[in-house]
């Protein structure tokens, strides 16, 4: 699998653990090809979601950027 | 009514998300489904989002920046050190409240400052945070400020009323290292096991996303399927496997209870086989298991895409103790100087090179064998807390990494092969 561009990473689920960070292992069953297909599908889904105006800036850290 | 149904359908198919710009591009957070996504600048632009002034410099420079994130994505917040469980492996040495605990008002102010910084998720813990009458005030404030609060509990003080209110959390996990009083009692009071079973039953009645956190030990490592089967039968949807850390009372427990080298090598194949057999239950490993996951030879790009990464302390995450001190990781108790700063100053000190120096930038100049390891960029040298405890050097490679152990056997004269503390019983 080549170094990614575009959608870089996904992290599924919430981490309730207040001492370390958990990562879901399910994706590893898919392998490189599965990851590429999933990236394409998630990317299309998010693009549709963004076009529907479902996104908003999170907290003040985003206040310098503007939606175009 | 039809319009409302259509709106509901649209929200399910195209749910709302929030985003934050980063020098490399940006981060998106969805709550349903629970998902965090990172993308580069071009990808963010394809969504109609432009970082403007936050995207100064080239993307290559931004990708190499330390820290990579402009603020923590996730904050681990210990609300109190008070706890009645008395676990012998507790990384916080919990029991009595610690001197100088912030209390309700201080924690609410801290939650506000984390929201101002752009934090997405807060993991609440302790101590036992359910002992606090103001726990839900903190969770509610996090929600009001657009963050998702999550929590881990021993389950010992759960009640129907508390369980009902837990819907404010994105996820609730219960700590459990064995599925019968004997296994549960490896580190805890065995007689408490029925209470934990009752707590799980109460929580699953009111919340869809309840799981267990299980510390992997020499004793349970060969029987993880029992934990997963128990979770499945209890109606849980997640088991998160944690590595035993030599921190707090865990420092004493670590030598005798940590898994063997063979058990560590077998961990990922065992968990992937369990995941195939248990499609209803998500299986997670914590960041400190990255060397054991990488040892199986999984493509580093696949690990990176699915965020199966090593130490994220002081970059993706920050640990904050009950007295309001921010550290790169909650397991870090010996932090000094820039490795321990007032949490209320996080926003102003986050990008200071003097902040969290022991944890940041391992990948920029790693020692061997990490320097020549194809997984180094994702594994990041494994767990800094384990490395520091065993070798006395937080910037040493993880001494339990299978590849590090092999390298040490083939390089017995290397200075890195001789830790400052004696290593007993590996393998």
mmCIF file of C-alpha atoms in Angstrom, chain B residues 131-379:
data_model
loop_
_atom_site.group_PDB
_atom_site.id
_atom_site.type_symbol
_atom_site.label_atom_id
_atom_site.label_comp_id
_atom_site.label_asym_id
_atom_site.label_seq_id
_atom_site.Cartn_x
_atom_site.Cartn_y
_atom_site.Cartn_z
ATOM 1 C CA UNK B 131 -18.039 8.584 43.619
ATOM 2 C CA UNK B 132 -18.349 12.268 42.754
ATOM 3 C CA UNK B 133 -21.795 13.863 43.011
ATOM 4 C CA UNK B 134 -20.712 16.356 40.318
ATOM 5 C CA UNK B 135 -19.531 13.843 37.703
ATOM 6 C CA UNK B 136 -22.557 14.519 35.524
ATOM 7 C CA UNK B 137 -22.030 18.295 35.809
ATOM 8 C CA UNK B 138 -18.661 17.787 34.114
ATOM 9 C CA UNK B 139 -20.127 15.455 31.483
ATOM 10 C CA UNK B 140 -22.978 17.882 30.786
ATOM 11 C CA UNK B 141 -20.550 20.789 30.430
ATOM 12 C CA UNK B 142 -18.447 18.799 27.959
ATOM 13 C CA UNK B 143 -21.594 18.161 25.904
ATOM 14 C CA UNK B 144 -22.606 21.828 26.042
ATOM 15 C CA UNK B 145 -19.184 22.697 24.652
ATOM 16 C CA UNK B 146 -19.429 20.227 21.767
ATOM 17 C CA UNK B 147 -17.145 17.520 23.150
ATOM 18 C CA UNK B 148 -18.001 13.859 23.680
ATOM 19 C CA UNK B 149 -17.416 12.669 27.260
ATOM 20 C CA UNK B 150 -16.621 8.977 27.823
ATOM 21 C CA UNK B 151 -15.948 7.190 31.058
ATOM 22 C CA UNK B 152 -14.436 4.083 32.631
ATOM 23 C CA UNK B 153 -15.629 2.769 35.984
ATOM 24 C CA UNK B 154 -14.981 -0.077 38.375
ATOM 25 C CA UNK B 155 -18.762 -0.538 38.475
ATOM 26 C CA UNK B 156 -18.702 -0.816 42.255
ATOM 27 C CA UNK B 157 -20.914 2.205 42.949
ATOM 28 C CA UNK B 158 -23.364 1.770 40.049
ATOM 29 C CA UNK B 159 -27.107 2.122 40.590
ATOM 30 C CA UNK B 160 -30.140 2.189 38.289
ATOM 31 C CA UNK B 161 -30.346 5.963 38.654
ATOM 32 C CA UNK B 162 -26.675 6.460 37.793
ATOM 33 C CA UNK B 163 -26.889 4.006 34.897
ATOM 34 C CA UNK B 164 -29.893 5.859 33.493
ATOM 35 C CA UNK B 165 -27.957 9.139 33.503
ATOM 36 C CA UNK B 166 -25.007 7.549 31.712
ATOM 37 C CA UNK B 167 -26.630 8.241 28.347
ATOM 38 C CA UNK B 168 -24.713 11.528 28.433
ATOM 39 C CA UNK B 169 -21.552 9.544 27.710
ATOM 40 C CA UNK B 170 -20.551 8.379 24.273
ATOM 41 C CA UNK B 171 -19.281 5.146 25.783
ATOM 42 C CA UNK B 172 -19.044 3.581 29.238
ATOM 43 C CA UNK B 173 -16.542 0.810 29.909
ATOM 44 C CA UNK B 174 -16.165 -1.253 33.059
ATOM 45 C CA UNK B 175 -12.766 -2.477 34.272
ATOM 46 C CA UNK B 176 -12.628 -6.257 34.403
ATOM 47 C CA UNK B 177 -9.627 -8.587 34.048
ATOM 48 C CA UNK B 178 -11.368 -11.933 34.541
ATOM 49 C CA UNK B 179 -14.820 -13.446 34.128
ATOM 50 C CA UNK B 180 -15.193 -15.257 37.424
ATOM 51 C CA UNK B 181 -14.390 -14.238 40.983
ATOM 52 C CA UNK B 182 -10.991 -15.960 40.815
ATOM 53 C CA UNK B 183 -9.892 -14.328 37.554
ATOM 54 C CA UNK B 184 -11.415 -10.990 38.524
ATOM 55 C CA UNK B 185 -9.554 -11.218 41.804
ATOM 56 C CA UNK B 186 -6.066 -11.300 40.282
ATOM 57 C CA UNK B 187 -5.759 -7.606 41.140
ATOM 58 C CA UNK B 188 -9.097 -6.824 42.762
ATOM 59 C CA UNK B 189 -11.335 -8.042 45.565
ATOM 60 C CA UNK B 190 -12.864 -11.271 44.255
ATOM 61 C CA UNK B 191 -16.013 -10.725 46.312
ATOM 62 C CA UNK B 192 -16.745 -7.579 44.253
ATOM 63 C CA UNK B 193 -17.318 -9.558 41.046
ATOM 64 C CA UNK B 194 -21.113 -9.953 41.495
ATOM 65 C CA UNK B 195 -21.379 -6.164 41.953
ATOM 66 C CA UNK B 196 -19.597 -5.663 38.637
ATOM 67 C CA UNK B 197 -21.941 -8.118 36.922
ATOM 68 C CA UNK B 198 -24.908 -6.149 38.279
ATOM 69 C CA UNK B 199 -23.365 -2.858 37.149
ATOM 70 C CA UNK B 200 -22.914 -4.193 33.620
ATOM 71 C CA UNK B 201 -26.544 -5.370 33.552
ATOM 72 C CA UNK B 202 -27.767 -1.940 34.684
ATOM 73 C CA UNK B 203 -25.613 -0.088 32.169
ATOM 74 C CA UNK B 204 -26.607 -2.234 29.179
ATOM 75 C CA UNK B 205 -30.260 -1.611 30.008
ATOM 76 C CA UNK B 206 -29.803 2.111 29.421
ATOM 77 C CA UNK B 207 -26.838 2.458 27.058
ATOM 78 C CA UNK B 208 -26.018 0.880 23.698
ATOM 79 C CA UNK B 209 -22.280 1.357 23.961
ATOM 80 C CA UNK B 210 -20.985 -0.443 27.030
ATOM 81 C CA UNK B 211 -17.783 -2.454 27.091
ATOM 82 C CA UNK B 212 -15.015 -3.710 29.329
ATOM 83 C CA UNK B 213 -11.388 -2.720 29.727
ATOM 84 C CA UNK B 214 -9.188 -5.736 30.369
ATOM 85 C CA UNK B 215 -5.553 -5.633 31.430
ATOM 86 C CA UNK B 216 -3.714 -8.470 29.681
ATOM 87 C CA UNK B 217 -1.614 -10.469 32.133
ATOM 88 C CA UNK B 218 0.455 -13.621 32.180
ATOM 89 C CA UNK B 219 -2.523 -15.330 33.763
ATOM 90 C CA UNK B 220 -5.322 -14.299 31.389
ATOM 91 C CA UNK B 221 -3.364 -13.849 28.120
ATOM 92 C CA UNK B 222 -4.047 -17.430 27.015
ATOM 93 C CA UNK B 223 -7.753 -17.188 27.893
ATOM 94 C CA UNK B 224 -8.867 -13.940 26.282
ATOM 95 C CA UNK B 225 -11.665 -15.798 24.504
ATOM 96 C CA UNK B 226 -13.357 -16.210 27.910
ATOM 97 C CA UNK B 227 -13.451 -12.439 28.354
ATOM 98 C CA UNK B 228 -14.874 -11.917 24.869
ATOM 99 C CA UNK B 229 -17.493 -14.661 25.335
ATOM 100 C CA UNK B 230 -18.501 -13.171 28.687
ATOM 101 C CA UNK B 231 -18.816 -9.708 27.118
ATOM 102 C CA UNK B 232 -20.927 -11.130 24.288
ATOM 103 C CA UNK B 233 -23.265 -12.924 26.675
ATOM 104 C CA UNK B 234 -23.595 -9.762 28.780
ATOM 105 C CA UNK B 235 -24.689 -7.757 25.737
ATOM 106 C CA UNK B 236 -21.548 -5.618 25.531
ATOM 107 C CA UNK B 237 -20.229 -4.271 22.233
ATOM 108 C CA UNK B 238 -16.538 -3.764 22.986
ATOM 109 C CA UNK B 239 -13.550 -5.250 24.769
ATOM 110 C CA UNK B 240 -10.488 -3.060 25.014
ATOM 111 C CA UNK B 241 -7.297 -4.895 25.912
ATOM 112 C CA UNK B 242 -4.768 -2.875 27.888
ATOM 113 C CA UNK B 243 -1.119 -3.536 28.519
ATOM 114 C CA UNK B 244 -0.067 -3.742 32.160
ATOM 115 C CA UNK B 245 1.927 -0.589 32.907
ATOM 116 C CA UNK B 246 4.608 -0.255 35.563
ATOM 117 C CA UNK B 247 3.052 2.874 37.065
ATOM 118 C CA UNK B 248 1.683 3.528 40.544
ATOM 119 C CA UNK B 249 0.975 0.235 42.339
ATOM 120 C CA UNK B 250 1.365 -1.399 38.925
ATOM 121 C CA UNK B 251 5.128 -0.952 39.305
ATOM 122 C CA UNK B 252 5.161 -3.704 41.932
ATOM 123 C CA UNK B 253 2.744 -5.932 40.019
ATOM 124 C CA UNK B 254 4.475 -5.534 36.653
ATOM 125 C CA UNK B 255 7.403 -7.928 36.997
ATOM 126 C CA UNK B 256 5.330 -10.942 37.965
ATOM 127 C CA UNK B 257 2.118 -10.289 36.052
ATOM 128 C CA UNK B 258 3.228 -8.967 32.641
ATOM 129 C CA UNK B 259 2.691 -11.424 29.772
ATOM 130 C CA UNK B 260 5.619 -13.478 28.541
ATOM 131 C CA UNK B 261 7.353 -12.721 25.250
ATOM 132 C CA UNK B 262 5.534 -15.673 23.643
ATOM 133 C CA UNK B 263 2.180 -14.385 24.878
ATOM 134 C CA UNK B 264 2.945 -10.921 23.509
ATOM 135 C CA UNK B 265 3.870 -12.380 20.116
ATOM 136 C CA UNK B 266 0.653 -14.410 20.042
ATOM 137 C CA UNK B 267 -1.568 -11.474 21.019
ATOM 138 C CA UNK B 268 -2.517 -10.062 17.610
ATOM 139 C CA UNK B 269 -3.202 -13.409 15.855
ATOM 140 C CA UNK B 270 -5.267 -14.428 18.879
ATOM 141 C CA UNK B 271 -7.313 -11.205 18.830
ATOM 142 C CA UNK B 272 -7.875 -11.235 15.073
ATOM 143 C CA UNK B 273 -9.113 -14.833 15.284
ATOM 144 C CA UNK B 274 -11.415 -13.816 18.140
ATOM 145 C CA UNK B 275 -12.713 -10.864 16.119
ATOM 146 C CA UNK B 276 -13.562 -13.134 13.188
ATOM 147 C CA UNK B 277 -15.502 -15.431 15.500
ATOM 148 C CA UNK B 278 -17.282 -12.597 17.335
ATOM 149 C CA UNK B 279 -18.611 -10.164 14.745
ATOM 150 C CA UNK B 280 -20.801 -8.318 17.291
ATOM 151 C CA UNK B 281 -17.941 -7.224 19.486
ATOM 152 C CA UNK B 282 -15.325 -4.640 18.662
ATOM 153 C CA UNK B 283 -11.884 -5.613 19.935
ATOM 154 C CA UNK B 284 -9.395 -2.877 20.684
ATOM 155 C CA UNK B 285 -5.824 -2.731 21.902
ATOM 156 C CA UNK B 286 -4.304 0.278 23.584
ATOM 157 C CA UNK B 287 -1.476 2.333 22.098
ATOM 158 C CA UNK B 288 1.183 0.617 24.213
ATOM 159 C CA UNK B 289 0.565 -2.667 22.361
ATOM 160 C CA UNK B 290 1.759 -1.161 19.061
ATOM 161 C CA UNK B 291 5.083 -3.103 19.069
ATOM 162 C CA UNK B 292 3.232 -6.398 19.543
ATOM 163 C CA UNK B 293 0.822 -5.534 16.717
ATOM 164 C CA UNK B 294 3.615 -4.403 14.411
ATOM 165 C CA UNK B 295 5.597 -7.577 15.117
ATOM 166 C CA UNK B 296 3.173 -9.562 12.986
ATOM 167 C CA UNK B 297 4.385 -7.618 9.963
ATOM 168 C CA UNK B 298 1.163 -5.787 9.102
ATOM 169 C CA UNK B 299 1.656 -3.102 6.442
ATOM 170 C CA UNK B 300 2.541 0.117 8.335
ATOM 171 C CA UNK B 301 0.295 2.125 6.024
ATOM 172 C CA UNK B 302 -2.672 -0.067 6.941
ATOM 173 C CA UNK B 303 -1.880 0.401 10.642
ATOM 174 C CA UNK B 304 -1.623 4.140 10.099
ATOM 175 C CA UNK B 305 -4.897 4.318 8.147
ATOM 176 C CA UNK B 306 -6.785 2.486 10.889
ATOM 177 C CA UNK B 307 -5.021 4.537 13.602
ATOM 178 C CA UNK B 308 -3.392 1.499 15.183
ATOM 179 C CA UNK B 309 -0.508 3.598 16.429
ATOM 180 C CA UNK B 310 2.076 3.651 19.172
ATOM 181 C CA UNK B 311 2.641 6.363 21.746
ATOM 182 C CA UNK B 312 0.460 9.405 21.071
ATOM 183 C CA UNK B 313 1.326 11.046 24.401
ATOM 184 C CA UNK B 314 1.742 14.799 24.291
ATOM 185 C CA UNK B 315 0.414 15.075 20.745
ATOM 186 C CA UNK B 316 -2.885 13.346 19.988
ATOM 187 C CA UNK B 317 -3.656 13.012 23.691
ATOM 188 C CA UNK B 318 -2.887 14.635 26.995
ATOM 189 C CA UNK B 319 -3.313 13.292 30.516
ATOM 190 C CA UNK B 320 -4.519 15.581 33.304
ATOM 191 C CA UNK B 321 -4.495 14.588 36.940
ATOM 192 C CA UNK B 322 -7.067 15.518 39.577
ATOM 193 C CA UNK B 323 -4.947 18.475 40.687
ATOM 194 C CA UNK B 324 -4.990 19.966 37.184
ATOM 195 C CA UNK B 325 -1.475 19.029 36.046
ATOM 196 C CA UNK B 326 -1.159 18.135 32.373
ATOM 197 C CA UNK B 327 1.243 15.369 31.398
ATOM 198 C CA UNK B 328 1.885 13.711 28.048
ATOM 199 C CA UNK B 329 0.336 10.476 29.351
ATOM 200 C CA UNK B 330 -1.706 9.568 32.431
ATOM 201 C CA UNK B 331 0.761 6.812 33.306
ATOM 202 C CA UNK B 332 3.595 9.327 33.610
ATOM 203 C CA UNK B 333 4.055 10.071 37.312
ATOM 204 C CA UNK B 334 7.682 11.176 37.429
ATOM 205 C CA UNK B 335 7.199 14.034 35.014
ATOM 206 C CA UNK B 336 9.308 17.088 35.719
ATOM 207 C CA UNK B 337 9.874 20.479 34.105
ATOM 208 C CA UNK B 338 8.188 20.784 30.726
ATOM 209 C CA UNK B 339 6.764 17.273 31.015
ATOM 210 C CA UNK B 340 4.295 18.505 33.631
ATOM 211 C CA UNK B 341 2.516 21.831 33.120
ATOM 212 C CA UNK B 342 -0.631 23.470 34.505
ATOM 213 C CA UNK B 343 -3.504 22.180 32.378
ATOM 214 C CA UNK B 344 -5.026 25.658 32.191
ATOM 215 C CA UNK B 345 -1.875 26.730 30.291
ATOM 216 C CA UNK B 346 -2.145 23.993 27.667
ATOM 217 C CA UNK B 347 -3.327 26.312 24.902
ATOM 218 C CA UNK B 348 -0.424 28.712 25.278
ATOM 219 C CA UNK B 349 2.298 26.115 25.915
ATOM 220 C CA UNK B 350 1.218 23.305 23.559
ATOM 221 C CA UNK B 351 3.491 24.344 20.682
ATOM 222 C CA UNK B 352 6.447 25.260 22.907
ATOM 223 C CA UNK B 353 9.412 22.948 22.092
ATOM 224 C CA UNK B 354 10.034 22.706 25.849
ATOM 225 C CA UNK B 355 6.634 21.064 26.413
ATOM 226 C CA UNK B 356 6.562 17.260 26.806
ATOM 227 C CA UNK B 357 10.089 16.782 25.394
ATOM 228 C CA UNK B 358 10.425 13.175 26.618
ATOM 229 C CA UNK B 359 7.429 12.023 24.616
ATOM 230 C CA UNK B 360 7.454 14.089 21.468
ATOM 231 C CA UNK B 361 9.622 13.528 18.474
ATOM 232 C CA UNK B 362 10.756 9.965 19.153
ATOM 233 C CA UNK B 363 10.474 9.299 15.427
ATOM 234 C CA UNK B 364 12.773 12.150 14.446
ATOM 235 C CA UNK B 365 15.917 10.475 15.850
ATOM 236 C CA UNK B 366 15.142 6.988 17.186
ATOM 237 C CA UNK B 367 17.916 4.691 18.414
ATOM 238 C CA UNK B 368 18.416 1.180 17.020
ATOM 239 C CA UNK B 369 16.671 -1.089 16.452
ATOM 240 C CA UNK B 370 13.820 1.397 15.914
ATOM 241 C CA UNK B 371 15.927 3.444 13.478
ATOM 242 C CA UNK B 372 15.972 0.586 10.963
ATOM 243 C CA UNK B 373 12.446 -0.705 11.649
ATOM 244 C CA UNK B 374 9.819 -0.227 8.917
ATOM 245 C CA UNK B 375 7.162 0.120 11.627
ATOM 246 C CA UNK B 376 8.923 2.864 13.555
ATOM 247 C CA UNK B 377 6.781 5.666 12.112
ATOM 248 C CA UNK B 378 3.579 4.031 13.359
ATOM 249 C CA UNK B 379 4.887 2.168 16.425
#
